[in-house]
PDB file of C-alpha atoms and ligand atoms in Angstrom:
ATOM      1  CA  UNK Y 999      16.668  -7.502 -17.885  1.00 83.00           C
ATOM      2  CA  UNK Y1000      13.479  -5.725 -16.569  1.00 96.00           C
ATOM      3  CA  UNK Y1001      13.257  -5.337 -12.964  1.00 98.00           C
ATOM      4  CA  UNK Y1002      10.312  -7.365 -12.245  1.00 98.00           C
ATOM      5  CA  UNK Y1003      10.553  -9.944 -15.144  1.00 98.00           C
ATOM      6  CA  UNK Y1004       8.840 -13.122 -14.510  1.00 98.00           C
ATOM      7  CA  UNK Y1005       6.987 -11.901 -11.434  1.00 98.00           C
ATOM      8  CA  UNK Y1006       3.403 -11.984 -10.541  1.00 99.00           C
ATOM      9  CA  UNK Y1007       2.298  -9.519  -8.110  1.00 99.00           C
ATOM     10  CA  UNK Y1008      -1.203  -9.405  -6.171  1.00 99.00           C
ATOM     11  CA  UNK Y1009      -1.845  -5.750  -5.165  1.00 99.00           C
ATOM     12  CA  UNK Y1010      -4.584  -4.906  -3.070  1.00 99.00           C
ATOM     13  CA  UNK Y1011      -6.494  -1.499  -3.592  1.00 98.00           C
ATOM     14  CA  UNK Y1012      -4.875  -1.252  -6.968  1.00 98.00           C
ATOM     15  CA  UNK Y1013      -7.704   0.705  -8.560  1.00 98.00           C
ATOM     16  CA  UNK Y1014      -6.452   3.730  -7.401  1.00 97.00           C
ATOM     17  CA  UNK Y1015      -3.712   6.021  -5.855  1.00 96.00           C
ATOM     18  CA  UNK Y1016      -0.270   4.345  -4.868  1.00 98.00           C
ATOM     19  CA  UNK Y1017      -1.464   0.810  -5.588  1.00 98.00           C
ATOM     20  CA  UNK Y1018      -2.529   1.738  -9.107  1.00 98.00           C
ATOM     21  CA  UNK Y1019       0.721   3.539  -9.597  1.00 98.00           C
ATOM     22  CA  UNK Y1020       2.595   0.353  -8.355  1.00 98.00           C
ATOM     23  CA  UNK Y1021       0.631  -1.855 -10.709  1.00 98.00           C
ATOM     24  CA  UNK Y1022       1.759   0.587 -13.688  1.00 98.00           C
ATOM     25  CA  UNK Y1023       5.466   0.544 -12.427  1.00 98.00           C
ATOM     26  CA  UNK Y1024       5.304  -3.087 -11.915  1.00 98.00           C
ATOM     27  CA  UNK Y1025       4.114  -3.852 -15.319  1.00 98.00           C
ATOM     28  CA  UNK Y1026       6.498  -1.613 -16.881  1.00 98.00           C
ATOM     29  CA  UNK Y1027       9.205  -3.591 -15.408  1.00 98.00           C
ATOM     30  CA  UNK Y1028       7.878  -6.715 -16.645  1.00 98.00           C
ATOM     31  CA  UNK Y1029       5.576  -8.262 -13.942  1.00 98.00           C
ATOM     32  CA  UNK Y1030       2.023  -9.426 -14.258  1.00 98.00           C
ATOM     33  CA  UNK Y1031      -0.321  -7.726 -11.609  1.00 99.00           C
ATOM     34  CA  UNK Y1032      -3.684  -9.120 -10.134  1.00 99.00           C
ATOM     35  CA  UNK Y1033      -5.571  -5.746  -9.398  1.00 99.00           C
ATOM     36  CA  UNK Y1034      -7.426  -6.898  -6.116  1.00 99.00           C
ATOM     37  CA  UNK Y1035      -9.574  -4.008  -5.653  1.00 98.00           C
ATOM     38  CA  UNK Y1036     -13.130  -3.554  -3.996  1.00 98.00           C
ATOM     39  CA  UNK Y1037     -14.437  -0.771  -6.305  1.00 98.00           C
ATOM     40  CA  UNK Y1038     -15.366  -2.494  -9.732  1.00 98.00           C
ATOM     41  CA  UNK Y1039     -15.142   0.487 -11.912  1.00 98.00           C
ATOM     42  CA  UNK Y1040     -11.723   1.578 -10.354  1.00 98.00           C
ATOM     43  CA  UNK Y1041     -10.395  -2.067 -10.526  1.00 98.00           C
ATOM     44  CA  UNK Y1042     -11.514  -2.841 -14.092  1.00 98.00           C
ATOM     45  CA  UNK Y1043     -10.076   0.571 -15.482  1.00 98.00           C
ATOM     46  CA  UNK Y1044      -6.817   0.040 -13.474  1.00 98.00           C
ATOM     47  CA  UNK Y1045      -6.364  -3.500 -15.078  1.00 98.00           C
ATOM     48  CA  UNK Y1046      -7.508  -2.605 -18.400  1.00 98.00           C
ATOM     49  CA  UNK Y1047      -4.736   0.052 -18.431  1.00 98.00           C
ATOM     50  CA  UNK Y1048      -2.227  -2.750 -17.852  1.00 98.00           C
ATOM     51  CA  UNK Y1049      -3.140  -4.792 -21.023  1.00 98.00           C
ATOM     52  CA  UNK Y1050      -2.640  -8.427 -20.725  1.00 98.00           C
ATOM     53  CA  UNK Y1051      -0.475  -8.126 -17.805  1.00 98.00           C
ATOM     54  CA  UNK Y1052      -3.269  -6.892 -15.651  1.00 98.00           C
ATOM     55  CA  UNK Y1053      -6.089  -9.046 -14.223  1.00 98.00           C
ATOM     56  CA  UNK Y1054      -8.723  -7.369 -12.141  1.00 99.00           C
ATOM     57  CA  UNK Y1055     -10.298  -9.607  -9.404  1.00 99.00           C
ATOM     58  CA  UNK Y1056     -13.055  -8.127  -7.190  1.00 98.00           C
ATOM     59  CA  UNK Y1057     -11.556  -8.284  -3.647  1.00 99.00           C
ATOM     60  CA  UNK Y1058     -12.880  -7.214  -0.262  1.00 99.00           C
ATOM     61  CA  UNK Y1059      -9.563  -7.436   1.875  1.00 98.00           C
ATOM     62  CA  UNK Y1060     -11.960  -7.383   4.906  1.00 98.00           C
ATOM     63  CA  UNK Y1061     -13.429 -10.811   4.064  1.00 98.00           C
ATOM     64  CA  UNK Y1062     -11.330 -13.716   4.417  1.00 98.00           C
ATOM     65  CA  UNK Y1063     -13.286 -15.860   1.700  1.00 98.00           C
ATOM     66  CA  UNK Y1064     -12.805 -13.099  -0.780  1.00 98.00           C
ATOM     67  CA  UNK Y1065      -9.132 -12.624  -0.086  1.00 99.00           C
ATOM     68  CA  UNK Y1066      -8.526 -16.255  -0.306  1.00 98.00           C
ATOM     69  CA  UNK Y1067     -10.558 -16.847  -3.654  1.00 98.00           C
ATOM     70  CA  UNK Y1068      -8.919 -13.570  -5.242  1.00 99.00           C
ATOM     71  CA  UNK Y1069      -5.508 -15.038  -4.727  1.00 99.00           C
ATOM     72  CA  UNK Y1070      -6.382 -18.321  -5.964  1.00 98.00           C
ATOM     73  CA  UNK Y1071      -8.090 -16.696  -9.046  1.00 98.00           C
ATOM     74  CA  UNK Y1072      -4.929 -14.717  -9.638  1.00 98.00           C
ATOM     75  CA  UNK Y1073      -2.571 -17.726  -9.240  1.00 98.00           C
ATOM     76  CA  UNK Y1074      -4.690 -19.654 -11.678  1.00 98.00           C
ATOM     77  CA  UNK Y1075      -4.604 -16.917 -14.248  1.00 98.00           C
ATOM     78  CA  UNK Y1076      -0.836 -16.123 -14.018  1.00 98.00           C
ATOM     79  CA  UNK Y1077       0.503 -19.411 -12.886  1.00 98.00           C
ATOM     80  CA  UNK Y1078       1.673 -18.374  -9.536  1.00 98.00           C
ATOM     81  CA  UNK Y1079       1.759 -15.341  -7.128  1.00 98.00           C
ATOM     82  CA  UNK Y1080       5.228 -14.468  -5.876  1.00 98.00           C
ATOM     83  CA  UNK Y1081       4.432 -10.797  -4.543  1.00 99.00           C
ATOM     84  CA  UNK Y1082       1.949  -9.132  -2.187  1.00 99.00           C
ATOM     85  CA  UNK Y1083       1.409  -5.682  -2.013  1.00 99.00           C
ATOM     86  CA  UNK Y1084      -0.960  -4.867   0.620  1.00 99.00           C
ATOM     87  CA  UNK Y1085      -1.907  -1.377  -0.266  1.00 98.00           C
ATOM     88  CA  UNK Y1086      -5.566  -1.264   0.442  1.00 98.00           C
ATOM     89  CA  UNK Y1087      -6.397   1.153   3.219  1.00 98.00           C
ATOM     90  CA  UNK Y1088      -6.494   4.832   4.439  1.00 96.00           C
ATOM     91  CA  UNK Y1089      -7.606   6.977   7.301  1.00 95.00           C
ATOM     92  CA  UNK Y1090     -11.020   8.299   7.268  1.00 95.00           C
ATOM     93  CA  UNK Y1091     -12.240  11.822   8.324  1.00 92.00           C
ATOM     94  CA  UNK Y1092     -14.181  10.667  11.207  1.00 96.00           C
ATOM     95  CA  UNK Y1093     -11.278   9.085  13.158  1.00 97.00           C
ATOM     96  CA  UNK Y1094     -10.386  10.909  16.403  1.00 96.00           C
ATOM     97  CA  UNK Y1095      -8.866  10.817  19.600  1.00 97.00           C
ATOM     98  CA  UNK Y1096      -9.425   7.690  21.770  1.00 98.00           C
ATOM     99  CA  UNK Y1097     -11.707   9.529  24.022  1.00 98.00           C
ATOM    100  CA  UNK Y1098     -13.855  10.816  21.392  1.00 97.00           C
ATOM    101  CA  UNK Y1099     -13.899   8.390  18.377  1.00 98.00           C
ATOM    102  CA  UNK Y1100     -16.884   6.347  17.220  1.00 98.00           C
ATOM    103  CA  UNK Y1101     -16.210   2.612  17.832  1.00 98.00           C
ATOM    104  CA  UNK Y1102     -17.694   2.133  14.448  1.00 98.00           C
ATOM    105  CA  UNK Y1103     -14.549   3.831  13.041  1.00 98.00           C
ATOM    106  CA  UNK Y1104     -12.371   1.230  15.037  1.00 98.00           C
ATOM    107  CA  UNK Y1105     -14.445  -1.476  13.441  1.00 98.00           C
ATOM    108  CA  UNK Y1106     -13.845  -0.266   9.921  1.00 98.00           C
ATOM    109  CA  UNK Y1107     -10.285   0.833   9.820  1.00 98.00           C
ATOM    110  CA  UNK Y1108      -8.718  -1.957  11.974  1.00 98.00           C
ATOM    111  CA  UNK Y1109     -10.405  -4.361   9.349  1.00 98.00           C
ATOM    112  CA  UNK Y1110      -9.312  -2.400   6.401  1.00 98.00           C
ATOM    113  CA  UNK Y1111      -5.796  -1.283   7.530  1.00 98.00           C
ATOM    114  CA  UNK Y1112      -4.575  -4.183   9.744  1.00 98.00           C
ATOM    115  CA  UNK Y1113      -6.775  -7.106   9.151  1.00 98.00           C
ATOM    116  CA  UNK Y1114      -6.714  -6.736   5.432  1.00 98.00           C
ATOM    117  CA  UNK Y1115      -3.063  -7.231   5.361  1.00 99.00           C
ATOM    118  CA  UNK Y1116      -3.151  -9.990   7.845  1.00 99.00           C
ATOM    119  CA  UNK Y1117      -5.762 -11.947   5.489  1.00 99.00           C
ATOM    120  CA  UNK Y1118      -3.626 -11.218   2.288  1.00 99.00           C
ATOM    121  CA  UNK Y1119      -0.716 -12.808   4.007  1.00 99.00           C
ATOM    122  CA  UNK Y1120      -2.567 -15.611   5.731  1.00 99.00           C
ATOM    123  CA  UNK Y1121      -3.747 -16.693   2.407  1.00 99.00           C
ATOM    124  CA  UNK Y1122      -0.915 -15.287   0.099  1.00 99.00           C
ATOM    125  CA  UNK Y1123       2.068 -16.834   1.905  1.00 99.00           C
ATOM    126  CA  UNK Y1124       1.289 -20.220   0.740  1.00 98.00           C
ATOM    127  CA  UNK Y1125       1.313 -19.100  -2.779  1.00 98.00           C
ATOM    128  CA  UNK Y1126       4.733 -17.290  -2.293  1.00 98.00           C
ATOM    129  CA  UNK Y1127       6.067 -20.389  -0.840  1.00 98.00           C
ATOM    130  CA  UNK Y1128       5.028 -22.666  -3.801  1.00 98.00           C
ATOM    131  CA  UNK Y1129       6.406 -20.029  -6.189  1.00 98.00           C
ATOM    132  CA  UNK Y1130       9.786 -20.710  -4.268  1.00 98.00           C
ATOM    133  CA  UNK Y1131       9.932 -17.491  -2.341  1.00 98.00           C
ATOM    134  CA  UNK Y1132       8.872 -13.792  -2.829  1.00 98.00           C
ATOM    135  CA  UNK Y1133       8.389 -10.455  -1.267  1.00 99.00           C
ATOM    136  CA  UNK Y1134       5.620  -8.723   0.863  1.00 99.00           C
ATOM    137  CA  UNK Y1135       5.127  -5.015   0.804  1.00 99.00           C
ATOM    138  CA  UNK Y1136       2.919  -3.643   3.621  1.00 99.00           C
ATOM    139  CA  UNK Y1137       1.571  -0.167   3.943  1.00 98.00           C
ATOM    140  CA  UNK Y1138       2.104   1.724   7.267  1.00 98.00           C
ATOM    141  CA  UNK Y1139       2.391   5.373   7.480  1.00 98.00           C
ATOM    142  CA  UNK Y1140       4.321   8.275   9.126  1.00 96.00           C
ATOM    143  CA  UNK Y1141       1.539   8.387  11.687  1.00 96.00           C
ATOM    144  CA  UNK Y1142       2.895   5.260  12.964  1.00 98.00           C
ATOM    145  CA  UNK Y1143       6.442   6.557  13.613  1.00 97.00           C
ATOM    146  CA  UNK Y1144       5.450   9.690  15.211  1.00 92.00           C
ATOM    147  CA  UNK Y1145       2.488  10.235  17.673  1.00 90.00           C
ATOM    148  CA  UNK Y1146       1.192  13.433  16.142  1.00 86.00           C
ATOM    149  CA  UNK Y1147      -1.819  12.416  14.269  1.00 91.00           C
ATOM    150  CA  UNK Y1148      -5.322  12.974  15.469  1.00 93.00           C
ATOM    151  CA  UNK Y1149      -6.686   9.843  14.438  1.00 96.00           C
ATOM    152  CA  UNK Y1150      -6.054   7.277  16.836  1.00 98.00           C
ATOM    153  CA  UNK Y1151      -7.554   4.315  15.239  1.00 98.00           C
ATOM    154  CA  UNK Y1152      -5.690   4.851  11.984  1.00 98.00           C
ATOM    155  CA  UNK Y1153      -2.408   5.236  14.153  1.00 98.00           C
ATOM    156  CA  UNK Y1154      -3.094   2.089  16.114  1.00 98.00           C
ATOM    157  CA  UNK Y1155      -3.736   0.051  12.765  1.00 98.00           C
ATOM    158  CA  UNK Y1156      -0.444   1.309  11.008  1.00 98.00           C
ATOM    159  CA  UNK Y1157       1.669   0.624  14.211  1.00 98.00           C
ATOM    160  CA  UNK Y1158       0.300  -2.847  14.077  1.00 98.00           C
ATOM    161  CA  UNK Y1159       1.437  -3.187  10.540  1.00 99.00           C
ATOM    162  CA  UNK Y1160       5.008  -2.601  11.644  1.00 98.00           C
ATOM    163  CA  UNK Y1161       5.089  -5.199  14.160  1.00 98.00           C
ATOM    164  CA  UNK Y1162       3.414  -7.828  11.876  1.00 99.00           C
ATOM    165  CA  UNK Y1163       5.882  -6.858   9.121  1.00 99.00           C
ATOM    166  CA  UNK Y1164       8.825  -7.744  11.548  1.00 98.00           C
ATOM    167  CA  UNK Y1165       7.072 -10.951  12.509  1.00 98.00           C
ATOM    168  CA  UNK Y1166       6.732 -11.791   9.091  1.00 99.00           C
ATOM    169  CA  UNK Y1167      10.319 -10.952   8.303  1.00 98.00           C
ATOM    170  CA  UNK Y1168      11.497 -13.277  11.235  1.00 98.00           C
ATOM    171  CA  UNK Y1169       9.251 -16.159  10.353  1.00 98.00           C
ATOM    172  CA  UNK Y1170       9.358 -16.616   6.446  1.00 98.00           C
ATOM    173  CA  UNK Y1171      12.917 -15.765   5.649  1.00 98.00           C
ATOM    174  CA  UNK Y1172      13.465 -19.646   5.785  1.00 98.00           C
ATOM    175  CA  UNK Y1173      10.901 -19.691   2.933  1.00 98.00           C
ATOM    176  CA  UNK Y1174      12.707 -17.345   0.718  1.00 98.00           C
ATOM    177  CA  UNK Y1175      10.202 -14.493   1.790  1.00 98.00           C
ATOM    178  CA  UNK Y1176      11.163 -10.940   2.609  1.00 99.00           C
ATOM    179  CA  UNK Y1177       8.742  -8.605   4.228  1.00 99.00           C
ATOM    180  CA  UNK Y1178       8.894  -4.994   4.505  1.00 99.00           C
ATOM    181  CA  UNK Y1179       6.844  -2.116   5.081  1.00 99.00           C
ATOM    182  CA  UNK Y1180       6.722   1.485   3.534  1.00 99.00           C
ATOM    183  CA  UNK Y1181       5.745   4.510   5.634  1.00 98.00           C
ATOM    184  CA  UNK Y1182       4.407   7.409   3.623  1.00 97.00           C
ATOM    185  CA  UNK Y1183       3.819  10.898   4.537  1.00 95.00           C
ATOM    186  CA  UNK Y1184       1.085  12.642   2.881  1.00 91.00           C
ATOM    187  CA  UNK Y1185       0.650  11.398  -0.531  1.00 93.00           C
ATOM    188  CA  UNK Y1186      -1.749  12.977  -3.351  1.00 89.00           C
ATOM    189  CA  UNK Y1187      -3.923   9.885  -3.925  1.00 89.00           C
ATOM    190  CA  UNK Y1188      -7.351  10.979  -5.414  1.00 85.00           C
ATOM    191  CA  UNK Y1189      -8.652  10.219  -2.050  1.00 81.00           C
ATOM    192  CA  UNK Y1190      -6.146  12.594  -0.286  1.00 80.00           C
ATOM    193  CA  UNK Y1191      -6.122  15.176  -3.051  1.00 80.00           C
ATOM    194  CA  UNK Y1192      -9.895  15.461  -2.916  1.00 75.00           C
ATOM    195  CA  UNK Y1193      -9.609  16.634   0.782  1.00 69.00           C
ATOM    196  CA  UNK Y1194      -6.976  19.136  -0.288  1.00 66.00           C
ATOM    197  CA  UNK Y1195      -8.259  20.584  -3.632  1.00 65.00           C
ATOM    198  CA  UNK Y1196      -5.501  19.352  -5.825  1.00 69.00           C
ATOM    199  CA  UNK Y1197      -5.709  18.234  -9.415  1.00 76.00           C
ATOM    200  CA  UNK Y1198      -4.465  14.788  -9.557  1.00 76.00           C
ATOM    201  CA  UNK Y1199      -5.323  14.744 -13.390  1.00 80.00           C
ATOM    202  CA  UNK Y1200      -2.524  17.243 -13.988  1.00 81.00           C
ATOM    203  CA  UNK Y1201       0.845  16.015 -14.981  1.00 82.00           C
ATOM    204  CA  UNK Y1202       2.899  14.527 -12.272  1.00 76.00           C
ATOM    205  CA  UNK Y1203       5.753  16.963 -12.887  1.00 77.00           C
ATOM    206  CA  UNK Y1204       3.128  19.748 -12.404  1.00 77.00           C
ATOM    207  CA  UNK Y1205       1.954  18.280  -8.999  1.00 73.00           C
ATOM    208  CA  UNK Y1206       5.410  18.006  -7.929  1.00 70.00           C
ATOM    209  CA  UNK Y1207       6.315  21.497  -8.950  1.00 72.00           C
ATOM    210  CA  UNK Y1208       3.130  22.631  -7.016  1.00 70.00           C
ATOM    211  CA  UNK Y1209       3.945  20.632  -3.900  1.00 65.00           C
ATOM    212  CA  UNK Y1210       7.477  22.114  -4.040  1.00 66.00           C
ATOM    213  CA  UNK Y1211       6.373  25.699  -3.996  1.00 70.00           C
ATOM    214  CA  UNK Y1212       7.405  27.389  -0.932  1.00 66.00           C
ATOM    215  CA  UNK Y1213       4.105  29.387  -0.755  1.00 68.00           C
ATOM    216  CA  UNK Y1214       2.202  25.957  -0.416  1.00 64.00           C
ATOM    217  CA  UNK Y1215       0.839  25.560   2.782  1.00 57.00           C
ATOM    218  CA  UNK Y1216       2.059  22.119   3.152  1.00 58.00           C
ATOM    219  CA  UNK Y1217       5.778  22.943   2.672  1.00 58.00           C
ATOM    220  CA  UNK Y1218       7.186  23.655   6.131  1.00 64.00           C
ATOM    221  CA  UNK Y1219       9.172  21.672   8.730  1.00 69.00           C
ATOM    222  CA  UNK Y1220       6.887  18.953   9.296  1.00 73.00           C
ATOM    223  CA  UNK Y1221       6.640  18.437   5.498  1.00 77.00           C
ATOM    224  CA  UNK Y1222       9.923  18.555   3.926  1.00 82.00           C
ATOM    225  CA  UNK Y1223       9.861  18.333   0.128  1.00 83.00           C
ATOM    226  CA  UNK Y1224       5.942  19.215   0.487  1.00 81.00           C
ATOM    227  CA  UNK Y1225       3.833  16.024  -0.294  1.00 85.00           C
ATOM    228  CA  UNK Y1226       4.160  13.052  -2.370  1.00 90.00           C
ATOM    229  CA  UNK Y1227       2.479  11.721  -5.507  1.00 92.00           C
ATOM    230  CA  UNK Y1228       1.715   8.005  -5.683  1.00 96.00           C
ATOM    231  CA  UNK Y1229       4.489   7.617  -8.327  1.00 96.00           C
ATOM    232  CA  UNK Y1230       7.016   8.533  -5.498  1.00 96.00           C
ATOM    233  CA  UNK Y1231       5.782   5.642  -3.353  1.00 98.00           C
ATOM    234  CA  UNK Y1232       5.447   3.025  -6.161  1.00 98.00           C
ATOM    235  CA  UNK Y1233       9.175   3.602  -6.785  1.00 98.00           C
ATOM    236  CA  UNK Y1234       9.914   2.511  -3.381  1.00 98.00           C
ATOM    237  CA  UNK Y1235       7.417  -0.581  -3.528  1.00 99.00           C
ATOM    238  CA  UNK Y1236       9.205  -1.564  -6.804  1.00 98.00           C
ATOM    239  CA  UNK Y1237      12.675  -1.626  -5.040  1.00 98.00           C
ATOM    240  CA  UNK Y1238      11.230  -3.618  -2.120  1.00 99.00           C
ATOM    241  CA  UNK Y1239       9.363  -6.011  -4.487  1.00 99.00           C
ATOM    242  CA  UNK Y1240      12.275  -6.678  -6.692  1.00 98.00           C
ATOM    243  CA  UNK Y1241      15.241  -8.781  -6.137  1.00 98.00           C
ATOM    244  CA  UNK Y1242      17.363  -5.520  -5.947  1.00 98.00           C
ATOM    245  CA  UNK Y1243      16.214  -5.357  -2.261  1.00 98.00           C
ATOM    246  CA  UNK Y1244      17.546  -9.006  -1.640  1.00 98.00           C
ATOM    247  CA  UNK Y1245      19.151  -7.924   1.830  1.00 98.00           C
ATOM    248  CA  UNK Y1246      16.229  -5.840   2.972  1.00 98.00           C
ATOM    249  CA  UNK Y1247      13.933  -7.660   5.298  1.00 98.00           C
ATOM    250  CA  UNK Y1248      11.780  -6.447   8.200  1.00 98.00           C
ATOM    251  CA  UNK Y1249      12.497  -2.898   7.288  1.00 98.00           C
ATOM    252  CA  UNK Y1250      10.279   0.217   7.612  1.00 98.00           C
ATOM    253  CA  UNK Y1251      11.061   2.625   4.917  1.00 98.00           C
ATOM    254  CA  UNK Y1252       9.730   6.052   5.561  1.00 98.00           C
ATOM    255  CA  UNK Y1253       8.778   7.865   2.444  1.00 97.00           C
ATOM    256  CA  UNK Y1254       7.899  11.296   3.856  1.00 94.00           C
ATOM    257  CA  UNK Y1255      10.854  13.562   2.904  1.00 93.00           C
ATOM    258  CA  UNK Y1256      12.205  13.008   6.294  1.00 93.00           C
ATOM    259  CA  UNK Y1257       9.434  14.279   8.660  1.00 90.00           C
ATOM    260  CA  UNK Y1258       9.932  11.284  11.130  1.00 93.00           C
ATOM    261  CA  UNK Y1259      13.794  11.777  11.437  1.00 92.00           C
ATOM    262  CA  UNK Y1260      13.698  14.881  13.191  1.00 86.00           C
TER     263      UNK Y1260
HETATM  264  N1  NAD P1696      -2.069   8.885   0.601  1.00 53.39           N
HETATM  265  C1  NAD P1696      -1.676   9.098   1.609  1.00 53.39           C
HETATM  266  O1  NAD P1696      -1.273  10.230   2.070  1.00 53.39           O
HETATM  267  C2  NAD P1696      -0.875   8.039   2.618  1.00 53.39           C
HETATM  268  C3  NAD P1696      -0.194   8.267   3.730  1.00 53.39           C
HETATM  269  C4  NAD P1696       0.215   7.163   4.560  1.00 53.39           C
HETATM  270  C5  NAD P1696      -0.149   5.957   4.238  1.00 53.39           C
HETATM  271  N2  NAD P1696      -1.083   5.692   3.154  1.00 53.39           N
HETATM  272  C6  NAD P1696      -1.302   4.211   2.920  1.00 53.39           C
HETATM  273  O2  NAD P1696      -1.090   3.899   1.579  1.00 53.39           O
HETATM  274  C7  NAD P1696      -1.969   3.007   1.253  1.00 53.39           C
HETATM  275  C8  NAD P1696      -2.701   3.329  -0.002  1.00 53.39           C
HETATM  276  O3  NAD P1696      -3.313   4.745   0.029  1.00 53.39           O
HETATM  277  P1  NAD P1696      -3.827   5.731  -0.983  1.00 53.39           P
HETATM  278  O4  NAD P1696      -3.959   7.018  -0.656  1.00 53.39           O
HETATM  279  O5  NAD P1696      -3.198   5.328  -2.418  1.00 53.39           O
HETATM  280  O6  NAD P1696      -5.267   5.032  -1.032  1.00 53.39           O
HETATM  281  P2  NAD P1696      -6.418   5.218  -2.187  1.00 53.39           P
HETATM  282  O7  NAD P1696      -7.573   5.634  -1.280  1.00 53.39           O
HETATM  283  O8  NAD P1696      -5.952   6.190  -3.160  1.00 53.39           O
HETATM  284  O9  NAD P1696      -6.798   3.750  -2.850  1.00 53.39           O
HETATM  285  C9  NAD P1696      -6.990   2.740  -1.892  1.00 53.39           C
HETATM  286  C10 NAD P1696      -7.913   1.903  -2.779  1.00 53.39           C
HETATM  287  O10 NAD P1696      -8.379   0.749  -1.948  1.00 53.39           O
HETATM  288  C11 NAD P1696      -9.539   0.388  -2.197  1.00 53.39           C
HETATM  289  N3  NAD P1696     -10.252  -0.329  -1.220  1.00 53.39           N
HETATM  290  C12 NAD P1696     -10.926   0.270  -0.250  1.00 53.39           C
HETATM  291  N4  NAD P1696     -11.383  -0.839   0.637  1.00 53.39           N
HETATM  292  C13 NAD P1696     -11.134  -1.839   0.087  1.00 53.39           C
HETATM  293  C14 NAD P1696     -11.151  -3.033   0.505  1.00 53.39           C
HETATM  294  N5  NAD P1696     -12.223  -3.331   1.673  1.00 53.39           N
HETATM  295  N6  NAD P1696     -10.696  -4.068  -0.281  1.00 53.39           N
HETATM  296  C15 NAD P1696     -10.170  -4.027  -1.543  1.00 53.39           C
HETATM  297  N7  NAD P1696      -9.864  -2.576  -1.732  1.00 53.39           N
HETATM  298  C16 NAD P1696     -10.303  -1.767  -1.091  1.00 53.39           C
HETATM  299  C17 NAD P1696     -10.307   1.568  -2.763  1.00 53.39           C
HETATM  300  O11 NAD P1696     -11.432   1.410  -3.501  1.00 53.39           O
HETATM  301  C18 NAD P1696      -9.210   2.332  -3.369  1.00 53.39           C
HETATM  302  O12 NAD P1696      -9.222   1.940  -4.901  1.00 53.39           O
HETATM  303  C19 NAD P1696      -3.144   2.753   2.309  1.00 53.39           C
HETATM  304  O13 NAD P1696      -2.816   1.666   3.169  1.00 53.39           O
HETATM  305  C20 NAD P1696      -2.781   4.030   3.182  1.00 53.39           C
HETATM  306  O14 NAD P1696      -3.203   4.010   4.401  1.00 53.39           O
HETATM  307  C21 NAD P1696      -1.333   6.510   2.429  1.00 53.39           C
END
């Protein structure tokens, strides 16, 4: 049987990058997916590529009404929601050390990277309970596992995601809900690749070959195995969303080649 057969996932930020790759993998494995995305062009294109198994619902994860309505619309369309993948997020280039950062970055980043997942759970968990249980996959980052990142707001937001995920795990297992988080290192989503002059339209194998090139400036002790591609992280999300990870709850899975281990 397909690994996500009969499941309905609500994936925020599924218009690009890791969210879009996860949507694709989930559908390949039998799921239906609500593409909960702010950008209309990206969201509709991503959902269209999923055929009947995809539904785009314009969603702003910073806005409580928008999140609540999007979940309700997805549940109406597909009959239920049993999986939340809270992927919308990302650091911005204006993020800085605490003494230097503009507080506008705090407002944007905490809202997007921490409150977004909070709101999705706030209004999504009821749907998971109605469905008889389910899985939550949150997105933290390697920056929350090591204090080396110069953007302190993003670091604080992603650290919050870890504690929040553990709290979810401890509270909702009684409802048959597991909550876990993924901590990627550098992943070549379009957003990140555009900062690094990498062609994300190239075949994935070519991107991986480039990432593994020893002459690549990113392959070093701090970036074992170079950088990832969205499909690498989607594979972890698929595992955590599927029943194969039945005994995994409250975990943070680093997906950064081992960078945080030493
Ligand atoms: N790419 C990396 O290197 C990396 C590393 C560690 C963690 N992460 C985390 O993984 C997740 C996905 O990252 P990515 O690089 O694939 O991102 P991405 O920028 O490729 O995709 C994020 C998507 O979220 C959408 N979005 C932005 N604001 C939104 C909002 N308010 N409501 C709904 N959707 C919104 C964007 O339009 C975009 O389609 C993020 O949480 C990010 O912090 C990424």
